[in-house]
Amino acid sequence: MKKLLGAALGALLIGAGAASAQDYPTRQITMVIPFAAGGPTDTVGRLLAESMGRTLGQQVLVENVAGAGGTVGAARVATSPPDGYTIFLYHIGMATTATLYRNLPYDPLTAFSYIGLATEVPMTIIARPDFPAETLPELIDYVKANTATVTYANAGIGAASHLCGMLFMDAIDTQLTTVPYQGTGPAMTDLLGGQVDFMCDQTTNTTSQIQAGTVKAYATTSPERLEALPDLPTAAEGGLPELTFGVWHGLYAAAGTPEPIINELSDALKVALQDPTVIERFAALATTPSSQEDATPAALEAKLVSEIELWRPLIVAAGQFAD
Ligand code: ASP
């Protein structure tokens, strides 16, 4: 009897699961952004959320869950119900935090379902408007001569700004005082106000400031100069080829999210990446939308696996870890 009841209950549960996957989505979806509002991840997330919401027929609401380089937001999503109503935009930090943190409360490789790759964004090295250096070589000289006083802003260990700063300090063999923020949105406010000296941040957040001349700009981490910022030399041109990399973003949900739901989300992501409004905004911010083949669960999983391996030795060599 007990066995029969169990089987009946099981069938009911499977039925309910199938029905909910079929009807999905029937209510608002939350997109967790693991950094402060107004920053680069937030900007990308809001553009995607708006377009995906139109495709899915339900609003996709952005929620900023900032802290610890994105790992606070990741931990929240890792324990959220695997029903597709909480999705998560995180960047290269998903790969670097796997090595940077000794005690993450989740395993980046198994705690999430993969939806697809979203964008790749270069970074730029910028400083407060009155910083006494005009070029990357001058910045390096100044920083090395003033290690006790120069401050570097980042969005916490695991942020792209942290990674870029770590590579920069390693390349010039100098340690600086870092000032962590909840995101580079608020860091930019302080930089413009002169409370912090310099940072390396994604073009999504820096392009308009550089174009307006409200910050000093020294280099981009892209392999070639950027169309939106043609006067800005590459880091390699300025003598730091180590700083040639892009910040890729992926879209995730909690592990165990039913495949039909993941596929629906992935399809909506693909539509967003072809949305003319999204494409136009991304282009203005020197942000490249992922290809249709990359906006898939398999491509994101492969990228994460390879990027964890790529960054591990560099992080271990830099010797920077967090608990
Ligand atoms: N993506 C972060 C933000 O949106 C910044 C970073 O990773 O450096 O604030």
CSV table of C-alpha atoms and ligand atoms in Angstrom, one decimal:
chain,number,residue,atom,x,y,z
A,1,MET,CA,0.0,0.0,0.0
A,2,LYS,CA,2.8,2.4,1.0
A,3,LYS,CA,4.6,1.5,-2.2
A,4,LEU,CA,1.5,2.2,-4.2
A,5,LEU,CA,0.9,5.5,-2.5
A,6,GLY,CA,4.6,6.5,-3.1
A,7,ALA,CA,4.3,5.6,-6.8
A,8,ALA,CA,1.1,7.7,-7.1
A,9,LEU,CA,2.7,10.6,-5.4
A,10,GLY,CA,5.8,10.3,-7.6
A,11,ALA,CA,3.6,10.3,-10.8
A,12,LEU,CA,1.8,13.4,-9.5
A,13,LEU,CA,5.0,15.2,-8.8
A,14,ILE,CA,6.4,14.4,-12.2
A,15,GLY,CA,3.1,15.5,-13.7
A,16,ALA,CA,3.3,18.8,-11.9
A,17,GLY,CA,6.9,19.3,-12.9
A,18,ALA,CA,6.1,18.6,-16.6
A,19,ALA,CA,3.1,20.9,-16.5
A,20,SER,CA,5.1,23.8,-14.9
A,21,ALA,CA,7.9,23.4,-17.5
A,22,GLN,CA,5.3,23.4,-20.3
A,23,ASP,CA,3.5,26.5,-19.1
A,24,TYR,CA,6.7,28.4,-18.2
A,25,PRO,CA,6.8,31.2,-17.5
A,26,THR,CA,3.6,32.1,-15.7
A,27,ARG,CA,5.0,34.9,-13.6
A,28,GLN,CA,7.8,37.4,-13.3
A,29,ILE,CA,11.4,36.2,-13.5
A,30,THR,CA,14.2,37.6,-11.4
A,31,MET,CA,17.6,38.2,-13.0
A,32,VAL,CA,20.2,38.4,-10.2
A,33,ILE,CA,23.1,40.8,-10.9
A,34,PRO,CA,25.9,40.2,-8.4
A,35,PHE,CA,27.2,43.8,-8.5
A,36,ALA,CA,25.8,47.2,-7.7
A,37,ALA,CA,23.3,49.0,-9.9
A,38,GLY,CA,24.8,51.4,-12.5
A,39,GLY,CA,27.9,49.3,-13.2
A,40,PRO,CA,28.8,47.3,-16.3
A,41,THR,CA,27.2,44.0,-15.4
A,42,ASP,CA,24.0,45.8,-14.4
A,43,THR,CA,24.0,47.7,-17.7
A,44,VAL,CA,24.4,44.4,-19.7
A,45,GLY,CA,21.8,42.7,-17.5
A,46,ARG,CA,19.1,45.3,-17.9
A,47,LEU,CA,19.4,45.4,-21.7
A,48,LEU,CA,19.1,41.6,-21.9
A,49,ALA,CA,16.4,41.4,-19.2
A,50,GLU,CA,14.2,43.9,-21.1
A,51,SER,CA,14.5,42.1,-24.4
A,52,MET,CA,14.2,38.6,-22.9
A,53,GLY,CA,11.0,39.7,-21.0
A,54,ARG,CA,9.4,40.7,-24.3
A,55,THR,CA,10.2,37.3,-25.8
A,56,LEU,CA,9.1,35.3,-22.7
A,57,GLY,CA,5.9,37.3,-22.2
A,58,GLN,CA,6.8,37.9,-18.6
A,59,GLN,CA,8.8,40.7,-17.0
A,60,VAL,CA,12.4,39.9,-16.2
A,61,LEU,CA,13.2,42.0,-13.1
A,62,VAL,CA,16.8,42.8,-12.3
A,63,GLU,CA,17.8,42.4,-8.6
A,64,ASN,CA,21.3,43.6,-7.5
A,65,VAL,CA,22.7,41.2,-5.0
A,66,ALA,CA,26.2,42.6,-4.6
A,67,GLY,CA,29.2,41.6,-2.5
A,68,ALA,CA,32.5,39.7,-2.4
A,69,GLY,CA,33.3,40.1,-6.1
A,70,GLY,CA,30.0,38.5,-7.2
A,71,THR,CA,30.1,35.4,-4.9
A,72,VAL,CA,27.2,36.7,-2.7
A,73,GLY,CA,24.8,36.8,-5.6
A,74,ALA,CA,26.1,33.4,-6.9
A,75,ALA,CA,25.5,31.8,-3.5
A,76,ARG,CA,22.0,33.2,-3.5
A,77,VAL,CA,21.2,31.7,-6.9
A,78,ALA,CA,22.9,28.4,-6.1
A,79,THR,CA,20.3,27.8,-3.4
A,80,SER,CA,17.3,29.2,-5.2
A,81,PRO,CA,14.6,26.8,-6.4
A,82,PRO,CA,15.5,25.3,-9.8
A,83,ASP,CA,12.4,26.5,-11.5
A,84,GLY,CA,13.7,29.1,-14.0
A,85,TYR,CA,12.2,32.0,-12.0
A,86,THR,CA,15.7,33.1,-10.8
A,87,ILE,CA,18.4,33.5,-13.4
A,88,PHE,CA,21.9,34.9,-13.0
A,89,LEU,CA,24.2,37.0,-15.0
A,90,TYR,CA,27.9,36.6,-14.0
A,91,HIS,CA,31.1,37.1,-15.8
A,92,ILE,CA,34.7,35.8,-15.9
A,93,GLY,CA,34.4,35.9,-12.0
A,94,MET,CA,32.6,32.6,-12.2
A,95,ALA,CA,35.9,31.1,-13.4
A,96,THR,CA,38.4,33.1,-11.3
A,97,THR,CA,36.6,32.7,-8.0
A,98,ALA,CA,36.9,28.9,-8.3
A,99,THR,CA,40.6,29.4,-7.5
A,100,LEU,CA,40.6,32.8,-5.7
A,101,TYR,CA,38.3,31.6,-2.9
A,102,ARG,CA,39.3,28.8,-0.5
A,103,ASN,CA,35.8,28.3,0.9
A,104,LEU,CA,33.1,29.1,-1.6
A,105,PRO,CA,29.7,27.9,-0.3
A,106,TYR,CA,29.0,26.4,-3.8
A,107,ASP,CA,30.9,24.6,-6.6
A,108,PRO,CA,30.9,26.9,-9.7
A,109,LEU,CA,31.0,23.8,-11.9
A,110,THR,CA,28.1,21.9,-10.4
A,111,ALA,CA,25.8,24.5,-8.6
A,112,PHE,CA,24.3,26.0,-11.8
A,113,SER,CA,22.4,25.1,-14.9
A,114,TYR,CA,24.0,26.7,-18.0
A,115,ILE,CA,21.8,28.9,-20.2
A,116,GLY,CA,24.4,30.5,-22.6
A,117,LEU,CA,27.2,32.9,-23.1
A,118,ALA,CA,26.0,36.5,-23.4
A,119,THR,CA,28.8,39.0,-24.2
A,120,GLU,CA,32.5,39.7,-24.2
A,121,VAL,CA,33.7,43.1,-23.0
A,122,PRO,CA,37.2,44.6,-23.0
A,123,MET,CA,38.5,46.6,-20.1
A,124,THR,CA,40.1,50.0,-19.9
A,125,ILE,CA,42.6,51.5,-17.5
A,126,ILE,CA,41.4,54.9,-16.3
A,127,ALA,CA,42.2,57.4,-13.6
A,128,ARG,CA,40.7,60.4,-11.8
A,129,PRO,CA,40.5,63.4,-14.1
A,130,ASP,CA,43.5,65.2,-12.5
A,131,PHE,CA,45.8,62.2,-12.0
A,132,PRO,CA,49.4,63.2,-12.9
A,133,ALA,CA,50.0,60.7,-15.8
A,134,GLU,CA,49.1,61.0,-19.4
A,135,THR,CA,50.2,57.6,-20.9
A,136,LEU,CA,50.4,54.0,-19.7
A,137,PRO,CA,54.2,54.1,-19.3
A,138,GLU,CA,53.8,57.4,-17.2
A,139,LEU,CA,51.1,55.7,-15.1
A,140,ILE,CA,53.4,52.8,-14.4
A,141,ASP,CA,56.3,55.1,-13.4
A,142,TYR,CA,54.1,57.2,-11.2
A,143,VAL,CA,52.5,54.2,-9.5
A,144,LYS,CA,55.9,52.6,-8.8
A,145,ALA,CA,57.3,55.8,-7.4
A,146,ASN,CA,54.2,56.4,-5.1
A,147,THR,CA,53.2,52.9,-3.9
A,148,ALA,CA,52.4,54.1,-0.4
A,149,THR,CA,49.8,56.6,-1.5
A,150,VAL,CA,48.3,55.5,-4.9
A,151,THR,CA,44.9,53.8,-4.5
A,152,TYR,CA,43.3,51.3,-6.9
A,153,ALA,CA,39.5,50.7,-7.0
A,154,ASN,CA,37.9,47.4,-7.6
A,155,ALA,CA,34.6,45.6,-7.1
A,156,GLY,CA,36.0,43.0,-4.7
A,157,ILE,CA,37.9,39.8,-5.1
A,158,GLY,CA,36.5,38.0,-8.1
A,159,ALA,CA,35.5,41.1,-10.0
A,160,ALA,CA,37.0,41.7,-13.4
A,161,SER,CA,38.4,44.9,-12.0
A,162,HIS,CA,40.2,42.8,-9.4
A,163,LEU,CA,41.6,40.4,-12.0
A,164,CYS,CA,42.8,43.3,-14.2
A,165,GLY,CA,44.4,45.0,-11.1
A,166,MET,CA,46.0,41.8,-10.0
A,167,LEU,CA,47.5,41.3,-13.5
A,168,PHE,CA,48.7,44.9,-13.6
A,169,MET,CA,50.4,44.8,-10.2
A,170,ASP,CA,51.9,41.4,-11.1
A,171,ALA,CA,53.2,42.7,-14.4
A,172,ILE,CA,54.9,45.8,-12.9
A,173,ASP,CA,55.9,43.9,-9.8
A,174,THR,CA,54.3,46.4,-7.4
A,175,GLN,CA,51.6,46.0,-4.6
A,176,LEU,CA,49.1,48.9,-4.2
A,177,THR,CA,46.4,49.7,-1.7
A,178,THR,CA,43.1,48.5,-3.2
A,179,VAL,CA,39.7,50.0,-2.3
A,180,PRO,CA,36.9,47.5,-2.8
A,181,TYR,CA,33.4,48.6,-3.8
A,182,GLN,CA,30.1,46.7,-4.3
A,183,GLY,CA,30.5,47.3,-8.0
A,184,THR,CA,32.4,49.6,-10.3
A,185,GLY,CA,29.3,51.8,-10.7
A,186,PRO,CA,29.9,53.3,-7.2
A,187,ALA,CA,33.7,53.1,-7.8
A,188,MET,CA,33.3,55.3,-10.9
A,189,THR,CA,31.5,57.9,-8.8
A,190,ASP,CA,34.4,58.0,-6.3
A,191,LEU,CA,36.9,58.1,-9.1
A,192,LEU,CA,35.2,61.1,-10.8
A,193,GLY,CA,35.1,62.8,-7.3
A,194,GLY,CA,38.8,62.1,-6.8
A,195,GLN,CA,38.4,59.9,-3.7
A,196,VAL,CA,40.3,57.0,-5.4
A,197,ASP,CA,43.1,57.3,-8.0
A,198,PHE,CA,42.6,54.7,-10.8
A,199,MET,CA,40.9,51.4,-11.8
A,200,CYS,CA,40.6,49.0,-14.7
A,201,ASP,CA,37.0,48.6,-15.7
A,202,GLN,CA,34.8,47.3,-18.5
A,203,THR,CA,34.1,49.6,-21.5
A,204,THR,CA,30.4,49.2,-20.7
A,205,ASN,CA,31.0,51.5,-17.8
A,206,THR,CA,33.9,53.6,-19.1
A,207,THR,CA,33.3,54.4,-22.8
A,208,SER,CA,31.1,57.4,-22.3
A,209,GLN,CA,33.3,58.9,-19.6
A,210,ILE,CA,36.4,58.4,-21.8
A,211,GLN,CA,34.6,60.0,-24.8
A,212,ALA,CA,33.5,62.9,-22.7
A,213,GLY,CA,37.0,63.4,-21.3
A,214,THR,CA,35.8,63.2,-17.7
A,215,VAL,CA,38.4,60.6,-16.8
A,216,LYS,CA,42.0,60.0,-17.9
A,217,ALA,CA,42.3,56.8,-20.0
A,218,TYR,CA,45.5,54.9,-20.7
A,219,ALA,CA,44.8,51.6,-22.4
A,220,THR,CA,42.3,49.0,-23.5
A,221,THR,CA,42.8,45.2,-22.8
A,222,SER,CA,41.5,44.4,-26.3
A,223,PRO,CA,44.0,42.9,-28.8
A,224,GLU,CA,43.2,45.7,-31.3
A,225,ARG,CA,42.2,49.3,-30.7
A,226,LEU,CA,38.4,49.8,-30.3
A,227,GLU,CA,36.1,51.4,-32.9
A,228,ALA,CA,34.3,53.4,-30.2
A,229,LEU,CA,37.7,54.6,-28.7
A,230,PRO,CA,40.1,54.8,-31.6
A,231,ASP,CA,42.6,57.1,-29.8
A,232,LEU,CA,43.0,54.7,-26.9
A,233,PRO,CA,46.2,52.5,-27.2
A,234,THR,CA,46.0,48.8,-26.4
A,235,ALA,CA,47.8,47.7,-23.2
A,236,ALA,CA,50.2,45.8,-25.4
A,237,GLU,CA,51.1,49.0,-27.2
A,238,GLY,CA,51.7,50.6,-23.8
A,239,GLY,CA,54.1,47.8,-22.8
A,240,LEU,CA,51.8,45.5,-20.9
A,241,PRO,CA,50.9,42.6,-23.3
A,242,GLU,CA,49.9,40.6,-20.2
A,243,LEU,CA,46.8,42.7,-20.0
A,244,THR,CA,45.2,41.4,-23.2
A,245,PHE,CA,41.9,39.7,-22.3
A,246,GLY,CA,38.2,40.1,-22.5
A,247,VAL,CA,35.5,39.8,-19.8
A,248,TRP,CA,32.9,37.2,-21.0
A,249,HIS,CA,29.5,37.0,-19.4
A,250,GLY,CA,27.2,33.9,-19.0
A,251,LEU,CA,23.6,33.4,-18.0
A,252,TYR,CA,22.9,30.7,-15.4
A,253,ALA,CA,20.0,29.2,-13.3
A,254,ALA,CA,20.2,26.9,-10.3
A,255,ALA,CA,21.4,23.4,-11.0
A,256,GLY,CA,18.5,21.0,-11.7
A,257,THR,CA,16.4,23.5,-13.7
A,258,PRO,CA,14.3,21.4,-16.2
A,259,GLU,CA,15.8,21.2,-19.7
A,260,PRO,CA,12.7,22.6,-21.5
A,261,ILE,CA,12.9,25.7,-19.3
A,262,ILE,CA,16.6,26.1,-19.9
A,263,ASN,CA,16.0,25.8,-23.6
A,264,GLU,CA,13.3,28.5,-23.5
A,265,LEU,CA,15.6,30.8,-21.6
A,266,SER,CA,18.5,30.1,-24.0
A,267,ASP,CA,16.2,30.8,-27.0
A,268,ALA,CA,15.1,34.1,-25.4
A,269,LEU,CA,18.8,35.0,-24.8
A,270,LYS,CA,19.5,34.3,-28.5
A,271,VAL,CA,16.7,36.6,-29.6
A,272,ALA,CA,18.0,39.3,-27.2
A,273,LEU,CA,21.4,39.1,-28.7
A,274,GLN,CA,19.9,39.8,-32.1
A,275,ASP,CA,17.7,42.6,-30.9
A,276,PRO,CA,18.6,45.8,-32.8
A,277,THR,CA,18.3,47.9,-29.6
A,278,VAL,CA,20.6,45.6,-27.7
A,279,ILE,CA,23.1,45.4,-30.6
A,280,GLU,CA,23.2,49.2,-31.0
A,281,ARG,CA,23.7,49.9,-27.2
A,282,PHE,CA,26.4,47.1,-27.0
A,283,ALA,CA,28.2,48.6,-30.0
A,284,ALA,CA,28.2,52.1,-28.5
A,285,LEU,CA,29.7,50.6,-25.3
A,286,ALA,CA,32.3,48.4,-27.2
A,287,THR,CA,30.5,45.3,-26.0
A,288,THR,CA,30.3,42.3,-28.3
A,289,PRO,CA,27.2,40.1,-28.2
A,290,SER,CA,27.9,36.4,-28.1
A,291,SER,CA,27.1,34.5,-31.3
A,292,GLN,CA,24.0,32.3,-31.6
A,293,GLU,CA,26.1,29.2,-31.3
A,294,ASP,CA,27.7,30.5,-28.1
A,295,ALA,CA,24.4,31.5,-26.5
A,296,THR,CA,23.8,27.8,-25.6
A,297,PRO,CA,24.2,25.7,-22.5
A,298,ALA,CA,27.0,23.6,-24.0
A,299,ALA,CA,29.1,26.6,-25.1
A,300,LEU,CA,28.8,28.2,-21.7
A,301,GLU,CA,29.8,25.0,-19.9
A,302,ALA,CA,32.8,24.5,-22.2
A,303,LYS,CA,33.9,28.1,-21.7
A,304,LEU,CA,33.7,27.9,-17.9
A,305,VAL,CA,35.6,24.6,-17.7
A,306,SER,CA,38.4,26.0,-19.9
A,307,GLU,CA,38.5,29.4,-18.2
A,308,ILE,CA,38.9,27.9,-14.7
A,309,GLU,CA,41.9,26.0,-16.1
A,310,LEU,CA,43.3,29.1,-17.9
A,311,TRP,CA,43.2,31.4,-14.8
A,312,ARG,CA,44.2,28.9,-12.1
A,313,PRO,CA,48.0,29.0,-12.6
A,314,LEU,CA,48.0,32.8,-13.0
A,315,ILE,CA,46.0,33.2,-9.8
A,316,VAL,CA,48.2,30.7,-7.9
A,317,ALA,CA,51.3,32.5,-9.2
A,318,ALA,CA,50.0,35.9,-8.0
A,319,GLY,CA,49.3,34.2,-4.6
A,320,GLN,CA,46.0,36.1,-4.0
A,321,PHE,CA,43.4,34.1,-2.1
A,322,ALA,CA,40.3,34.9,-0.1
A,323,ASP,CA,38.2,32.9,2.4
B,1,ASP,N1,31.2,43.8,-13.3
B,1,ASP,C1,31.4,44.6,-12.1
B,1,ASP,C2,30.3,45.5,-11.9
B,1,ASP,O1,29.3,45.4,-12.6
B,1,ASP,C3,32.7,45.2,-12.0
B,1,ASP,C4,33.8,44.2,-12.1
B,1,ASP,O2,33.6,43.0,-12.4
B,1,ASP,O3,34.9,44.7,-12.0
B,1,ASP,O4,30.4,46.4,-11.1
